[in-house]
Amino acid sequence: MENKKTILWFRRDLRVEDSILLSIKAKEVLPIFIFDKAILKSLQKDDKRVDFIFKQIEKLKISLQKIGLELVVFYAEVVDVFVYLKSLGYEEVYASVDYDNYALARDKKVEELLTLHRLNDCYIYEPNEVLKADASAYVVFAPYYKLAKTLYTKEHALKYEFSNSKLSNFENIDKIHEIENQTIILKPFAIASINFKKNSIVYEDSKVKLSRLKDKIASYIERRDYVYEQATSNLSVDLRFGTISIRAILRELIKLKKLGFETEGFFRQLVFRDYYAYLLYHFPILHTKDFRKCINYEFNEDYYNSFITANTGIPIVDAGISELITTGNMHNRVRMIVASFFCKHLLLPWQKGEQFFAKYLMDYDAASNILSWQWSSSTGIDAQPYFRIFNPYSQSKKFDKDANYIKMHLPFLKDIKAKYLHDENFLFNNEIENYPKPIVEHKFASQRFLNSVRK
Ligand code: FAD
């Protein structure tokens, strides 16, 4: 039993069930959440994620109260919080891992003040668990996955229970309440107090989503790319904020497998998510730099503006951007089409597209986003071959045959026959009210991209 005064820093693990943080053996713990001022000032005031986090923190606060803990919520620069907590005698901090550059730099500053223990609550594997025989990291998914599957045991899906019967032995909360004029504590606990807006989106409970997995899993591999079907789990946002534990999903897969369901296709996607975090951990250069191929990008501002305002004239691309801006989500297949179009047809640098997604995606995760953009632009470690260029029209014809997805997100196209919305000639040669002609031609743009790849 740890006698030191211990902080449980919730960040990518906003839940009580199956929480590694709450399984820590410590006599006196202080659970905290920090609204990091440095991050918040870079966001728009109607950022949907802030509202989402607020709602999850409200739930977390109540769940923690039920086990005798009071979550203290800060609105501050992270370092200021730990300087303050250190002055109250706290020495140890437990938190879940976070491998992106910003998080690593932030954690380093915290480590200069207190002892920070980083726990893997987000991923299936530890970053050094799946390595080549020479202890280096894999740069190709297939052999990584092969070994990952071999190493997978029921321990990876193990549930963490509260192991501390004295969780409520927590005297400093009174002290904190005493210092009501501490500007770094968020009082009142309301989104308006940090000048952000609520939104009306109702977020589905992660447990409900998990319970529906059994209805989706049988046809997951065949249907997951059909963009109008609800064939995927929608769990990415829950995984991002830890409103569900990765281990709870693994246990569900074990259960479904026992019932005879084919679960490997879905498991593979979860391992993909791990792999991207692993790559960013082992090769931090990927944050910003091309790894394999280098492209002579040309930043054309008109192209960029057409893209971010859903005005490229290519229906599947504009529908994807419209979905992203209005809901904070975008179907995976559409993300692939849109990102490829951005880098290859428009010859815009993937970093700009990555930043644009980062601004809106509810499930934004640096590793998955950066590595997926690098995959799409063919610059990354385990990337799509550069000469493979998605044709957005044949993609939409295949995965949104009746154009239901396109029409849902671009309702002003509802009276145009689906076949025309997948037809480049039609779109070039006909006027559509309130909708531009395509800003590039597929064949021309593809050739321009091939010419721009540095050999
Ligand atoms: P499901 O199909 O139900 O998959 C289950 C889980 O597996 C997902 O929740 C996710 O955690 C993981 N997963 C599935 N596919 C992928 C994948 N290709 N890469 C990594 N993990 C995967 N995912 C993010 O979580 N955050 C991002 O910021 C992100 N940015 C992306 C950017 C681009 C350009 C592309 C092409 C993909 C990106 N993805 C990102 C991956 C993928 O699009 C989403 O994880 C997926 O759409 C989430 O929907 P779902 O939960 O229904 O997935």
Coordinates of C-alpha atoms and ligand atoms in Angstrom, one line a residue:
M1 CA 0.0 0.0 0.0
E2 CA 1.4 3.4 -1.1
N3 CA 1.5 5.8 1.8
K4 CA 2.3 8.8 -0.3
K5 CA -0.4 11.3 -1.2
T6 CA -1.4 10.3 -4.7
I7 CA -3.1 12.0 -7.6
L8 CA -5.2 10.1 -10.1
W9 CA -5.1 12.2 -13.2
F10 CA -8.1 11.2 -15.5
R11 CA -7.4 12.2 -19.1
R12 CA -8.0 9.4 -21.8
D13 CA -9.9 7.2 -19.4
L14 CA -13.1 9.1 -18.4
R15 CA -14.9 6.3 -16.6
V16 CA -14.9 4.4 -13.3
E17 CA -15.5 0.8 -14.6
D18 CA -12.5 -1.3 -15.4
S19 CA -10.2 1.6 -14.6
I20 CA -6.5 1.0 -14.0
L21 CA -6.2 4.3 -12.2
L22 CA -8.8 3.1 -9.6
S23 CA -7.0 -0.2 -9.1
I24 CA -3.9 1.6 -7.8
K25 CA -3.1 0.7 -4.2
A26 CA -2.8 4.0 -2.4
K27 CA -3.9 5.2 1.0
E28 CA -5.0 8.7 0.0
V29 CA -5.9 9.6 -3.5
L30 CA -7.1 12.7 -5.2
P31 CA -8.9 12.2 -8.6
I32 CA -8.5 15.2 -10.9
F33 CA -9.3 16.3 -14.4
I34 CA -7.7 19.3 -16.0
F35 CA -9.2 21.4 -18.7
D36 CA -5.9 22.4 -20.2
K37 CA -6.0 26.1 -21.0
A38 CA -3.2 25.7 -23.5
I39 CA -5.3 23.3 -25.6
L40 CA -8.6 25.1 -25.1
K41 CA -7.3 28.4 -26.4
S42 CA -6.6 26.8 -29.7
L43 CA -10.2 25.5 -30.1
Q44 CA -13.3 27.1 -31.5
K45 CA -15.8 28.1 -28.9
D46 CA -18.4 25.6 -30.3
D47 CA -16.0 22.7 -30.4
K48 CA -18.2 19.6 -30.0
R49 CA -15.5 17.7 -28.1
V50 CA -15.4 20.2 -25.2
D51 CA -19.1 19.7 -24.7
F52 CA -18.7 15.9 -25.0
I53 CA -15.9 16.0 -22.4
F54 CA -18.0 18.1 -20.1
K55 CA -20.8 15.6 -20.2
Q56 CA -18.5 12.7 -19.5
I57 CA -16.8 14.6 -16.6
E58 CA -20.3 15.2 -15.1
K59 CA -20.9 11.5 -15.3
L60 CA -17.5 10.6 -13.9
K61 CA -17.9 13.0 -11.0
I62 CA -21.2 11.3 -10.0
S63 CA -19.7 7.8 -10.4
L64 CA -16.7 8.7 -8.3
Q65 CA -18.9 10.2 -5.6
K66 CA -20.6 6.8 -5.4
I67 CA -17.3 5.3 -4.3
G68 CA -16.5 8.1 -2.0
L69 CA -14.2 10.2 -4.2
E70 CA -14.6 13.8 -5.2
L71 CA -13.3 14.7 -8.6
V72 CA -11.6 18.0 -8.6
V73 CA -11.8 19.8 -12.0
F74 CA -9.2 22.4 -12.9
Y75 CA -9.2 24.9 -15.6
A76 CA -5.6 25.9 -15.8
E77 CA -2.2 25.4 -17.4
V78 CA -1.2 21.9 -16.4
V79 CA 2.1 22.8 -14.7
D80 CA 0.2 25.3 -12.5
V81 CA -2.0 22.6 -11.3
F82 CA 0.9 20.4 -10.3
V83 CA 2.8 23.2 -8.7
Y84 CA -0.3 23.8 -6.5
L85 CA -0.9 20.1 -5.7
K86 CA 2.8 19.7 -4.8
S87 CA 2.4 22.6 -2.4
L88 CA -0.4 20.5 -0.7
G89 CA 2.0 17.6 -0.2
Y90 CA 1.1 15.4 -3.2
E91 CA 4.1 13.4 -4.5
E92 CA 2.8 10.8 -6.9
V93 CA 0.7 11.1 -10.0
Y94 CA -0.9 8.2 -11.9
A95 CA -2.2 8.7 -15.5
S96 CA -2.9 6.9 -18.7
V97 CA -0.4 6.9 -21.5
D98 CA -0.5 9.5 -24.2
Y99 CA 2.1 9.3 -26.9
D100 CA 1.6 12.4 -29.0
N101 CA 4.2 15.2 -29.0
Y102 CA 2.2 17.7 -27.1
A103 CA 1.3 15.1 -24.4
L104 CA 4.9 13.9 -24.1
A105 CA 6.2 17.4 -23.6
R106 CA 3.5 18.2 -21.1
D107 CA 4.2 15.0 -19.1
K108 CA 7.9 15.8 -19.1
K109 CA 7.2 19.1 -17.3
V110 CA 5.0 17.3 -14.8
E111 CA 7.7 14.7 -14.2
E112 CA 10.0 17.5 -13.2
L113 CA 7.7 18.3 -10.3
L114 CA 6.3 15.0 -9.1
T115 CA 6.7 11.2 -9.8
L116 CA 4.5 10.4 -12.8
H117 CA 3.5 6.8 -13.4
R118 CA 2.1 6.3 -16.9
L119 CA -0.3 3.3 -17.2
N120 CA -1.4 1.7 -20.4
D121 CA -5.2 2.0 -20.1
C122 CA -5.7 2.9 -23.8
Y123 CA -4.2 0.1 -25.9
I124 CA -4.1 -3.7 -26.1
Y125 CA -0.3 -3.9 -26.1
E126 CA 2.5 -2.1 -24.4
P127 CA 4.6 -0.3 -27.0
N128 CA 7.6 -2.6 -26.5
E129 CA 5.6 -5.8 -26.5
V130 CA 5.4 -6.5 -30.2
L131 CA 8.9 -6.2 -31.5
K132 CA 11.1 -7.9 -34.1
A133 CA 13.7 -10.5 -33.0
D134 CA 16.3 -7.7 -33.0
A135 CA 14.1 -5.7 -30.6
S136 CA 13.3 -3.1 -33.2
A137 CA 9.8 -2.0 -34.2
Y138 CA 7.9 -3.4 -37.1
V139 CA 7.3 -1.1 -40.0
V140 CA 4.8 -3.3 -41.8
F141 CA 1.5 -4.2 -40.4
A142 CA 1.1 -7.8 -41.5
P143 CA 4.1 -9.3 -39.5
Y144 CA 3.2 -7.0 -36.6
Y145 CA -0.3 -8.3 -36.6
K146 CA 0.9 -11.9 -36.9
L147 CA 3.0 -11.6 -33.8
A148 CA 0.5 -9.5 -32.0
K149 CA -2.1 -12.3 -32.4
T150 CA 0.3 -14.9 -31.2
L151 CA 1.1 -12.8 -28.1
Y152 CA -2.5 -12.1 -27.3
T153 CA -3.7 -13.8 -24.1
K154 CA -6.7 -13.4 -21.9
E155 CA -4.6 -11.2 -19.7
H156 CA -4.9 -8.5 -22.3
A157 CA -8.6 -8.4 -21.7
L158 CA -8.4 -8.5 -17.9
K159 CA -10.8 -6.4 -16.0
Y160 CA -9.4 -4.0 -13.4
E161 CA -11.4 -3.8 -10.2
F162 CA -11.2 -1.3 -7.5
S163 CA -8.6 -2.7 -5.2
N164 CA -8.5 0.0 -2.6
S165 CA -11.0 -0.2 0.2
K166 CA -9.8 3.1 1.5
L167 CA -10.4 5.1 -1.6
S168 CA -12.5 7.6 0.4
N169 CA -9.7 8.3 2.9
F170 CA -9.1 11.5 1.3
E171 CA -8.7 14.5 3.6
N172 CA -7.3 17.1 1.2
I173 CA -10.6 17.7 -0.5
D174 CA -11.5 19.9 2.5
K175 CA -8.4 21.9 2.0
I176 CA -9.2 22.3 -1.7
H177 CA -12.7 23.5 -0.8
E178 CA -11.2 25.9 1.6
I179 CA -9.2 27.6 -1.2
E180 CA -12.3 28.6 -3.1
N181 CA -10.6 31.6 -4.7
Q182 CA -8.0 29.4 -6.3
T183 CA -8.4 30.5 -9.8
I184 CA -7.3 27.2 -11.2
I185 CA -10.2 25.2 -9.8
L186 CA -13.2 25.2 -12.1
K187 CA -16.0 26.9 -10.2
P188 CA -18.8 26.8 -11.1
F189 CA -18.6 23.4 -12.9
A190 CA -20.3 24.6 -16.1
I191 CA -19.2 24.7 -19.7
A192 CA -20.1 28.4 -19.9
S193 CA -17.5 29.1 -17.2
I194 CA -14.8 28.3 -19.7
N195 CA -16.6 30.2 -22.5
F196 CA -17.5 27.2 -24.5
K197 CA -20.9 26.4 -26.0
K198 CA -23.2 23.4 -25.3
N199 CA -24.5 21.5 -28.3
S200 CA -27.6 19.6 -28.9
I201 CA -26.0 16.3 -30.0
V202 CA -27.2 13.4 -27.9
Y203 CA -24.3 11.0 -27.4
E204 CA -25.1 7.4 -27.4
D205 CA -24.0 5.5 -24.4
S206 CA -20.9 3.4 -25.0
K207 CA -22.4 0.3 -23.3
V208 CA -25.4 0.5 -25.7
K209 CA -23.0 0.6 -28.6
L210 CA -21.1 -2.3 -27.3
S211 CA -24.2 -4.3 -26.8
R212 CA -25.1 -3.8 -30.4
L213 CA -21.8 -5.2 -31.6
K214 CA -23.2 -8.7 -31.9
D215 CA -25.7 -7.4 -34.5
K216 CA -22.9 -6.0 -36.6
I217 CA -20.1 -8.3 -36.2
A218 CA -21.3 -11.1 -38.5
S219 CA -21.3 -8.9 -41.5
Y220 CA -18.7 -6.4 -40.4
I221 CA -16.1 -7.2 -42.9
E222 CA -18.5 -7.4 -45.9
R223 CA -20.5 -4.3 -44.9
R224 CA -18.1 -1.9 -43.1
D225 CA -17.2 0.0 -46.3
Y226 CA -20.8 0.7 -47.3
V227 CA -21.0 4.3 -46.2
Y228 CA -24.8 4.7 -45.7
E229 CA -25.1 1.5 -43.6
Q230 CA -24.6 1.6 -39.9
A231 CA -22.3 -1.4 -40.2
T232 CA -19.5 -0.2 -37.9
S233 CA -19.4 0.1 -34.1
N234 CA -19.0 3.9 -33.7
L235 CA -16.8 3.2 -30.7
S236 CA -13.9 5.4 -31.8
V237 CA -14.9 8.4 -29.8
D238 CA -15.4 6.2 -26.7
L239 CA -12.0 4.7 -27.2
R240 CA -10.5 8.2 -27.7
F241 CA -11.8 9.5 -24.4
G242 CA -11.9 6.2 -22.5
T243 CA -15.6 6.2 -21.9
I244 CA -15.2 2.5 -22.6
S245 CA -12.2 0.4 -21.8
I246 CA -10.4 -1.3 -24.7
R247 CA -10.5 -4.4 -22.5
A248 CA -14.3 -4.3 -22.2
I249 CA -14.4 -4.5 -26.0
L250 CA -12.0 -7.4 -26.0
R251 CA -14.1 -9.2 -23.5
E252 CA -17.1 -8.7 -25.6
L253 CA -15.2 -10.2 -28.6
I254 CA -14.2 -13.2 -26.5
K255 CA -17.9 -13.7 -25.6
L256 CA -19.1 -13.3 -29.2
K257 CA -16.4 -15.7 -30.4
K258 CA -17.6 -18.3 -27.9
L259 CA -21.1 -17.9 -29.3
G260 CA -19.7 -18.7 -32.8
F261 CA -19.3 -15.2 -34.3
E262 CA -16.4 -14.4 -36.5
T263 CA -14.6 -11.7 -34.6
E264 CA -11.2 -11.5 -36.1
G265 CA -12.0 -8.8 -38.7
F266 CA -13.1 -6.4 -35.9
F267 CA -10.2 -7.4 -33.6
R268 CA -7.8 -6.6 -36.5
Q269 CA -9.1 -3.0 -36.6
L270 CA -8.5 -2.6 -32.9
V271 CA -5.0 -3.8 -33.4
F272 CA -4.6 -1.3 -36.3
R273 CA -5.4 1.4 -33.8
D274 CA -2.7 0.0 -31.5
Y275 CA -0.3 -0.2 -34.4
Y276 CA -0.7 3.4 -35.3
A277 CA 0.0 4.5 -31.7
Y278 CA 3.0 2.1 -31.7
L279 CA 4.4 3.7 -34.8
L280 CA 4.0 7.2 -33.5
Y281 CA 5.7 6.1 -30.2
H282 CA 8.7 4.5 -32.0
F283 CA 9.0 7.0 -34.8
P284 CA 7.9 10.4 -33.5
I285 CA 9.3 12.0 -36.6
L286 CA 6.0 10.8 -38.3
H287 CA 4.2 13.6 -36.5
T288 CA 5.2 16.0 -39.3
K289 CA 7.6 14.4 -41.7
D290 CA 7.2 12.2 -44.7
F291 CA 8.8 8.8 -44.1
R292 CA 8.8 6.8 -47.4
K293 CA 7.9 8.9 -50.4
C294 CA 8.3 12.6 -50.6
I295 CA 5.9 14.6 -52.8
N296 CA 6.4 18.0 -54.4
Y297 CA 3.2 19.5 -53.0
E298 CA 1.9 22.8 -54.2
F299 CA -0.3 24.7 -51.8
N300 CA -3.2 26.0 -53.9
E301 CA -5.3 28.2 -51.6
D302 CA -8.4 28.0 -53.9
Y303 CA -8.3 24.3 -53.9
Y304 CA -7.9 24.3 -50.1
N305 CA -10.8 26.7 -49.6
S306 CA -13.1 24.7 -51.9
F307 CA -12.2 21.5 -50.0
I308 CA -12.8 22.8 -46.5
T309 CA -16.1 24.4 -47.5
A310 CA -17.4 21.3 -49.2
N311 CA -17.3 23.0 -52.7
T312 CA -15.0 20.7 -54.7
G313 CA -17.9 19.7 -57.0
I314 CA -17.1 16.0 -56.3
P315 CA -20.2 14.8 -54.4
I316 CA -18.7 12.1 -52.2
V317 CA -15.9 14.4 -51.1
D318 CA -18.2 17.3 -50.3
A319 CA -20.7 15.0 -48.5
G320 CA -17.8 13.7 -46.3
I321 CA -16.7 17.3 -45.4
S322 CA -20.3 18.3 -44.7
E323 CA -20.7 15.2 -42.4
L324 CA -17.5 16.1 -40.6
I325 CA -18.4 19.8 -40.0
T326 CA -22.0 19.1 -38.9
T327 CA -21.5 15.9 -36.9
G328 CA -17.8 15.7 -36.0
N329 CA -17.7 12.3 -37.6
M330 CA -16.9 10.9 -41.0
H331 CA -17.3 7.3 -42.2
N332 CA -13.9 5.5 -42.5
R333 CA -14.3 4.8 -46.2
V334 CA -15.1 8.4 -46.9
R335 CA -12.1 9.5 -44.8
M336 CA -10.0 7.4 -47.1
I337 CA -11.5 8.9 -50.3
V338 CA -11.4 12.4 -49.0
A339 CA -7.8 12.2 -47.7
S340 CA -6.6 10.6 -50.9
F341 CA -8.4 13.3 -53.0
F342 CA -6.8 16.1 -50.9
C343 CA -3.2 14.8 -51.2
K344 CA -3.3 13.3 -54.7
H345 CA -5.9 15.1 -56.7
L346 CA -5.4 18.5 -55.1
L347 CA -1.7 18.0 -54.4
L348 CA -2.1 19.6 -51.0
P349 CA 0.2 18.6 -48.2
W350 CA -1.2 15.9 -45.9
Q351 CA -0.3 18.0 -42.9
K352 CA -2.9 20.6 -43.8
G353 CA -5.6 17.9 -44.2
E354 CA -4.6 16.3 -40.9
Q355 CA -4.9 19.7 -39.2
F356 CA -8.3 20.2 -40.7
F357 CA -9.6 16.8 -39.5
A358 CA -8.1 17.5 -36.1
K359 CA -10.2 20.6 -35.8
Y360 CA -13.5 18.7 -36.2
L361 CA -13.2 15.0 -35.6
M362 CA -14.9 13.9 -32.3
D363 CA -12.6 10.9 -32.3
Y364 CA -9.5 12.9 -33.1
D365 CA -6.5 10.9 -32.1
A366 CA -3.1 12.1 -33.2
A367 CA -1.7 8.7 -33.9
S368 CA -4.7 7.4 -35.9
N369 CA -5.2 10.7 -37.8
I370 CA -1.5 11.3 -38.6
L371 CA -0.8 7.8 -39.7
S372 CA -4.0 7.5 -41.7
W373 CA -3.2 10.8 -43.5
Q374 CA 0.4 9.5 -44.2
W375 CA -1.1 6.2 -45.4
S376 CA -3.4 8.1 -47.8
S377 CA -0.7 10.4 -49.1
S378 CA 1.6 7.4 -49.6
T379 CA 4.3 9.1 -47.5
G380 CA 4.0 7.1 -44.3
I381 CA 5.7 4.0 -43.0
D382 CA 3.2 1.4 -43.9
A383 CA 1.5 3.4 -46.7
Q384 CA -0.7 2.9 -49.7
P385 CA 1.6 2.5 -52.8
Y386 CA 1.9 6.0 -54.3
F387 CA 0.7 4.9 -57.7
R388 CA -2.6 3.7 -56.3
I389 CA -5.0 6.6 -56.6
F390 CA -8.6 6.3 -55.6
N391 CA -11.1 7.4 -58.3
P392 CA -13.7 9.2 -56.1
Y393 CA -16.4 8.5 -58.6
S394 CA -15.9 4.7 -58.8
Q395 CA -15.5 4.7 -55.0
S396 CA -18.8 6.4 -54.5
K397 CA -20.5 4.2 -57.1
K398 CA -19.3 1.1 -55.3
F399 CA -19.9 2.2 -51.7
D400 CA -22.8 4.6 -52.0
K401 CA -24.6 3.2 -55.0
D402 CA -27.9 4.8 -54.4
A403 CA -26.2 8.0 -53.3
N404 CA -28.1 7.9 -50.0
Y405 CA -25.0 9.1 -48.1
I406 CA -24.3 11.9 -50.5
K407 CA -28.0 13.1 -50.4
M408 CA -28.1 12.9 -46.7
H409 CA -25.2 15.3 -46.3
L410 CA -25.8 17.4 -49.4
P411 CA -29.7 17.5 -49.4
F412 CA -29.7 20.0 -52.3
L413 CA -28.7 17.1 -54.5
K414 CA -31.7 15.0 -53.6
D415 CA -33.4 15.4 -57.0
I416 CA -30.4 14.4 -59.0
K417 CA -30.3 10.7 -60.1
A418 CA -27.7 8.7 -58.1
K419 CA -25.9 7.5 -61.3
Y420 CA -25.2 11.2 -62.2
L421 CA -23.6 11.9 -58.9
H422 CA -21.0 9.2 -59.6
D423 CA -20.4 10.4 -63.2
E424 CA -17.6 12.8 -63.8
N425 CA -18.7 13.6 -67.4
F426 CA -22.2 14.5 -66.2
L427 CA -20.9 16.7 -63.4
F428 CA -18.5 18.6 -65.8
N429 CA -21.1 19.1 -68.5
N430 CA -24.2 20.1 -66.6
E431 CA -25.2 23.0 -64.4
I432 CA -26.5 22.0 -61.0
E433 CA -28.1 24.7 -59.0
N434 CA -26.0 25.9 -56.0
Y435 CA -23.3 23.3 -56.8
P436 CA -20.0 23.9 -58.5
K437 CA -18.5 21.9 -61.3
P438 CA -15.6 19.6 -60.2
I439 CA -12.5 21.7 -59.5
V440 CA -10.2 19.0 -61.0
E441 CA -10.4 16.3 -63.5
H442 CA -9.6 12.8 -62.3
K443 CA -7.2 11.7 -65.1
F444 CA -5.3 15.0 -65.2
A445 CA -5.0 15.3 -61.4
S446 CA -3.8 11.7 -61.1
Q447 CA -1.1 12.2 -63.7
R448 CA 0.0 15.5 -62.0
F449 CA 0.3 13.6 -58.7
L450 CA 2.5 10.9 -60.3
N451 CA 4.7 13.5 -61.8
S452 CA 5.1 15.2 -58.4
V453 CA 6.4 12.1 -56.5
R454 CA 10.1 12.5 -55.9
K455 CA 11.9 9.4 -57.3
Ligands
FAD1 P1 -15.1 0.4 -36.5 O1 -15.0 0.0 -37.9 O2 -16.2 -0.1 -35.7 O3 -13.7 -0.1 -35.9 C1 -13.6 -0.4 -34.5 C2 -12.5 0.5 -33.9 O4 -11.2 0.1 -34.5 C3 -12.6 1.9 -34.2 O5 -13.5 2.5 -33.2 C4 -11.2 2.4 -34.1 O6 -10.8 2.6 -32.8 C5 -10.4 1.2 -34.7 N1 -10.2 1.4 -36.1 C6 -11.0 1.1 -37.1 N2 -10.4 1.4 -38.3 C7 -9.3 2.0 -38.0 C8 -8.2 2.6 -38.8 N3 -8.3 2.5 -40.2 N4 -7.2 3.1 -38.2 C9 -7.1 3.1 -36.8 N5 -8.1 2.6 -36.0 C10 -9.1 2.0 -36.6 N6 -9.7 7.0 -36.1 C11 -9.6 7.6 -34.9 O7 -10.0 7.0 -33.9 N7 -9.2 8.9 -34.8 C12 -8.8 9.6 -35.9 O8 -8.4 10.8 -35.7 C13 -8.8 9.0 -37.1 N8 -8.5 9.8 -38.2 C14 -8.5 9.1 -39.5 C15 -8.1 9.9 -40.6 C16 -8.1 9.3 -41.8 C17 -7.7 10.1 -43.1 C18 -8.6 8.0 -42.0 C19 -8.6 7.3 -43.4 C20 -9.0 7.2 -40.9 C21 -8.9 7.8 -39.6 N9 -9.3 7.1 -38.5 C22 -9.3 7.7 -37.3 C23 -9.6 5.6 -38.5 C24 -11.1 5.3 -38.8 O9 -11.7 6.1 -39.8 C25 -12.0 5.5 -37.5 O10 -11.4 4.8 -36.4 C26 -13.4 4.8 -37.7 O11 -14.0 5.5 -38.8 C27 -14.2 4.9 -36.5 O12 -15.5 4.4 -36.7 P2 -15.9 3.1 -35.9 O13 -15.7 3.3 -34.4 O14 -17.3 2.8 -36.3 O15 -14.9 2.0 -36.4

